């Protein structure tokens, strides 16, 4: 029985190269959480958008011919959407 793909070495090498290119997204957005108690101070912090992080990941993966695929399905019995993410590389 085959326990792993014959191309796992190529995929691992491509992922390692892509990972080396990843950078942290710029924290260009600011949010403030208002204090619920008048004696406390509001909390302000900087953050990056999800789209800016995804742009960085897609560029790094795409440069090494790795695709990130996301699918969703509705589970009517559980009453929720299920999410699945996969990676694929052109052979």
Short mmCIF file of the C-alpha atoms (twelve columns), coordinates in Angstrom:
data_MODEL
# 
_entry.id   MODEL 
# 
loop_
_atom_site.group_PDB 
_atom_site.id 
_atom_site.type_symbol 
_atom_site.label_atom_id 
_atom_site.label_alt_id 
_atom_site.label_comp_id 
_atom_site.label_asym_id 
_atom_site.label_seq_id 
_atom_site.Cartn_x 
_atom_site.Cartn_y 
_atom_site.Cartn_z 
_atom_site.pdbx_PDB_model_num 
ATOM 1  C CA . UNK A 1  0.000   0.000  0.000   1 
ATOM 2  C CA . UNK A 2  1.384   3.415  -0.974  1 
ATOM 3  C CA . UNK A 3  1.814   5.589  2.124   1 
ATOM 4  C CA . UNK A 4  2.885   8.835  0.478   1 
ATOM 5  C CA . UNK A 5  3.027   10.603 -2.856  1 
ATOM 6  C CA . UNK A 6  6.040   10.001 -5.077  1 
ATOM 7  C CA . UNK A 7  6.281   13.793 -5.485  1 
ATOM 8  C CA . UNK A 8  6.236   14.689 -1.794  1 
ATOM 9  C CA . UNK A 9  9.898   15.762 -1.975  1 
ATOM 10 C CA . UNK A 10 9.164   18.243 -4.768  1 
ATOM 11 C CA . UNK A 11 6.133   19.604 -2.922  1 
ATOM 12 C CA . UNK A 12 8.084   19.954 0.335   1 
ATOM 13 C CA . UNK A 13 10.927  21.755 -1.440  1 
ATOM 14 C CA . UNK A 14 8.529   24.152 -3.151  1 
ATOM 15 C CA . UNK A 15 6.757   24.867 0.157   1 
ATOM 16 C CA . UNK A 16 10.068  25.535 1.892   1 
ATOM 17 C CA . UNK A 17 11.050  28.040 -0.809  1 
ATOM 18 C CA . UNK A 18 7.648   29.729 -0.657  1 
ATOM 19 C CA . UNK A 19 7.787   29.899 3.146   1 
ATOM 20 C CA . UNK A 20 11.146  31.665 2.972   1 
ATOM 21 C CA . UNK A 21 9.486   34.433 0.940   1 
ATOM 22 C CA . UNK A 22 6.615   35.054 3.360   1 
ATOM 23 C CA . UNK A 23 6.609   38.355 5.211   1 
ATOM 24 C CA . UNK A 24 4.304   39.774 7.849   1 
ATOM 25 C CA . UNK A 25 1.589   41.995 6.408   1 
ATOM 26 C CA . UNK A 26 1.715   45.680 7.262   1 
ATOM 27 C CA . UNK A 27 -0.466  46.600 10.224  1 
ATOM 28 C CA . UNK A 28 -2.159  49.490 8.459   1 
ATOM 29 C CA . UNK A 29 -5.526  49.435 10.250  1 
ATOM 30 C CA . UNK A 30 -6.360  50.714 13.726  1 
ATOM 31 C CA . UNK A 31 -9.125  49.504 16.007  1 
ATOM 32 C CA . UNK A 32 -10.302 50.726 19.386  1 
ATOM 33 C CA . UNK A 33 -12.114 48.675 21.987  1 
ATOM 34 C CA . UNK A 34 -14.090 50.964 24.221  1 
ATOM 35 C CA . UNK A 35 -13.740 50.409 27.944  1 
ATOM 36 C CA . UNK A 36 -16.888 49.130 29.597  1 
ATOM 37 C CA . UNK A 37 -15.903 50.702 32.910  1 
ATOM 38 C CA . UNK A 38 -15.338 54.489 33.154  1 
ATOM 39 C CA . UNK A 39 -12.263 53.899 35.349  1 
ATOM 40 C CA . UNK A 40 -10.555 51.897 32.590  1 
ATOM 41 C CA . UNK A 41 -8.924  53.176 29.426  1 
ATOM 42 C CA . UNK A 42 -9.919  52.339 25.861  1 
ATOM 43 C CA . UNK A 43 -7.623  49.820 24.188  1 
ATOM 44 C CA . UNK A 44 -6.269  50.715 20.733  1 
ATOM 45 C CA . UNK A 45 -4.303  48.365 18.530  1 
ATOM 46 C CA . UNK A 46 -3.006  48.099 14.978  1 
ATOM 47 C CA . UNK A 47 -3.786  45.133 12.730  1 
ATOM 48 C CA . UNK A 48 -3.598  43.977 9.130   1 
ATOM 49 C CA . UNK A 49 -6.498  42.946 6.968   1 
ATOM 50 C CA . UNK A 50 -7.045  39.307 6.067   1 
ATOM 51 C CA . UNK A 51 -6.860  40.216 2.382   1 
ATOM 52 C CA . UNK A 52 -3.362  41.693 2.757   1 
ATOM 53 C CA . UNK A 53 -2.131  38.476 4.374   1 
ATOM 54 C CA . UNK A 54 -3.781  36.349 1.691   1 
ATOM 55 C CA . UNK A 55 -2.168  38.460 -1.033  1 
ATOM 56 C CA . UNK A 56 1.273   37.726 0.441   1 
ATOM 57 C CA . UNK A 57 0.573   33.997 0.739   1 
ATOM 58 C CA . UNK A 58 -0.887  33.702 -2.769  1 
ATOM 59 C CA . UNK A 59 2.095   35.504 -4.304  1 
ATOM 60 C CA . UNK A 60 4.640   33.291 -2.523  1 
ATOM 61 C CA . UNK A 61 2.789   30.056 -3.275  1 
ATOM 62 C CA . UNK A 62 2.008   31.012 -6.862  1 
ATOM 63 C CA . UNK A 63 5.648   31.802 -7.529  1 
ATOM 64 C CA . UNK A 64 6.390   28.131 -6.850  1 
ATOM 65 C CA . UNK A 65 3.344   26.784 -8.713  1 
ATOM 66 C CA . UNK A 66 1.493   25.858 -5.526  1 
ATOM 67 C CA . UNK A 67 -2.249  26.463 -5.487  1 
ATOM 68 C CA . UNK A 68 -4.273  27.066 -2.346  1 
ATOM 69 C CA . UNK A 69 -7.866  25.928 -2.828  1 
ATOM 70 C CA . UNK A 70 -10.704 26.551 -0.409  1 
ATOM 71 C CA . UNK A 71 -14.132 25.011 -0.590  1 
ATOM 72 C CA . UNK A 72 -17.234 25.284 1.543   1 
ATOM 73 C CA . UNK A 73 -20.226 23.030 1.943   1 
ATOM 74 C CA . UNK A 74 -23.452 23.473 3.854   1 
ATOM 75 C CA . UNK A 75 -24.060 20.812 6.502   1 
ATOM 76 C CA . UNK A 76 -27.829 21.000 6.919   1 
ATOM 77 C CA . UNK A 77 -27.847 18.479 9.785   1 
ATOM 78 C CA . UNK A 78 -25.348 20.497 11.825  1 
ATOM 79 C CA . UNK A 79 -26.764 23.834 10.655  1 
ATOM 80 C CA . UNK A 80 -23.411 25.278 9.598   1 
ATOM 81 C CA . UNK A 81 -21.025 25.760 6.738   1 
ATOM 82 C CA . UNK A 82 -17.949 23.557 6.629   1 
ATOM 83 C CA . UNK A 83 -14.657 24.856 5.268   1 
ATOM 84 C CA . UNK A 84 -11.862 22.829 3.697   1 
ATOM 85 C CA . UNK A 85 -8.508  24.132 2.503   1 
ATOM 86 C CA . UNK A 86 -6.126  22.182 0.259   1 
ATOM 87 C CA . UNK A 87 -2.821  22.777 -1.410  1 
ATOM 88 C CA . UNK A 88 -1.808  21.437 -4.800  1 
ATOM 89 C CA . UNK A 89 1.299   21.669 -6.956  1 
ATOM 90 C CA . UNK A 90 1.612   21.213 -10.673 1 
ATOM 91 C CA . UNK A 91 3.716   18.132 -11.388 1 
# 
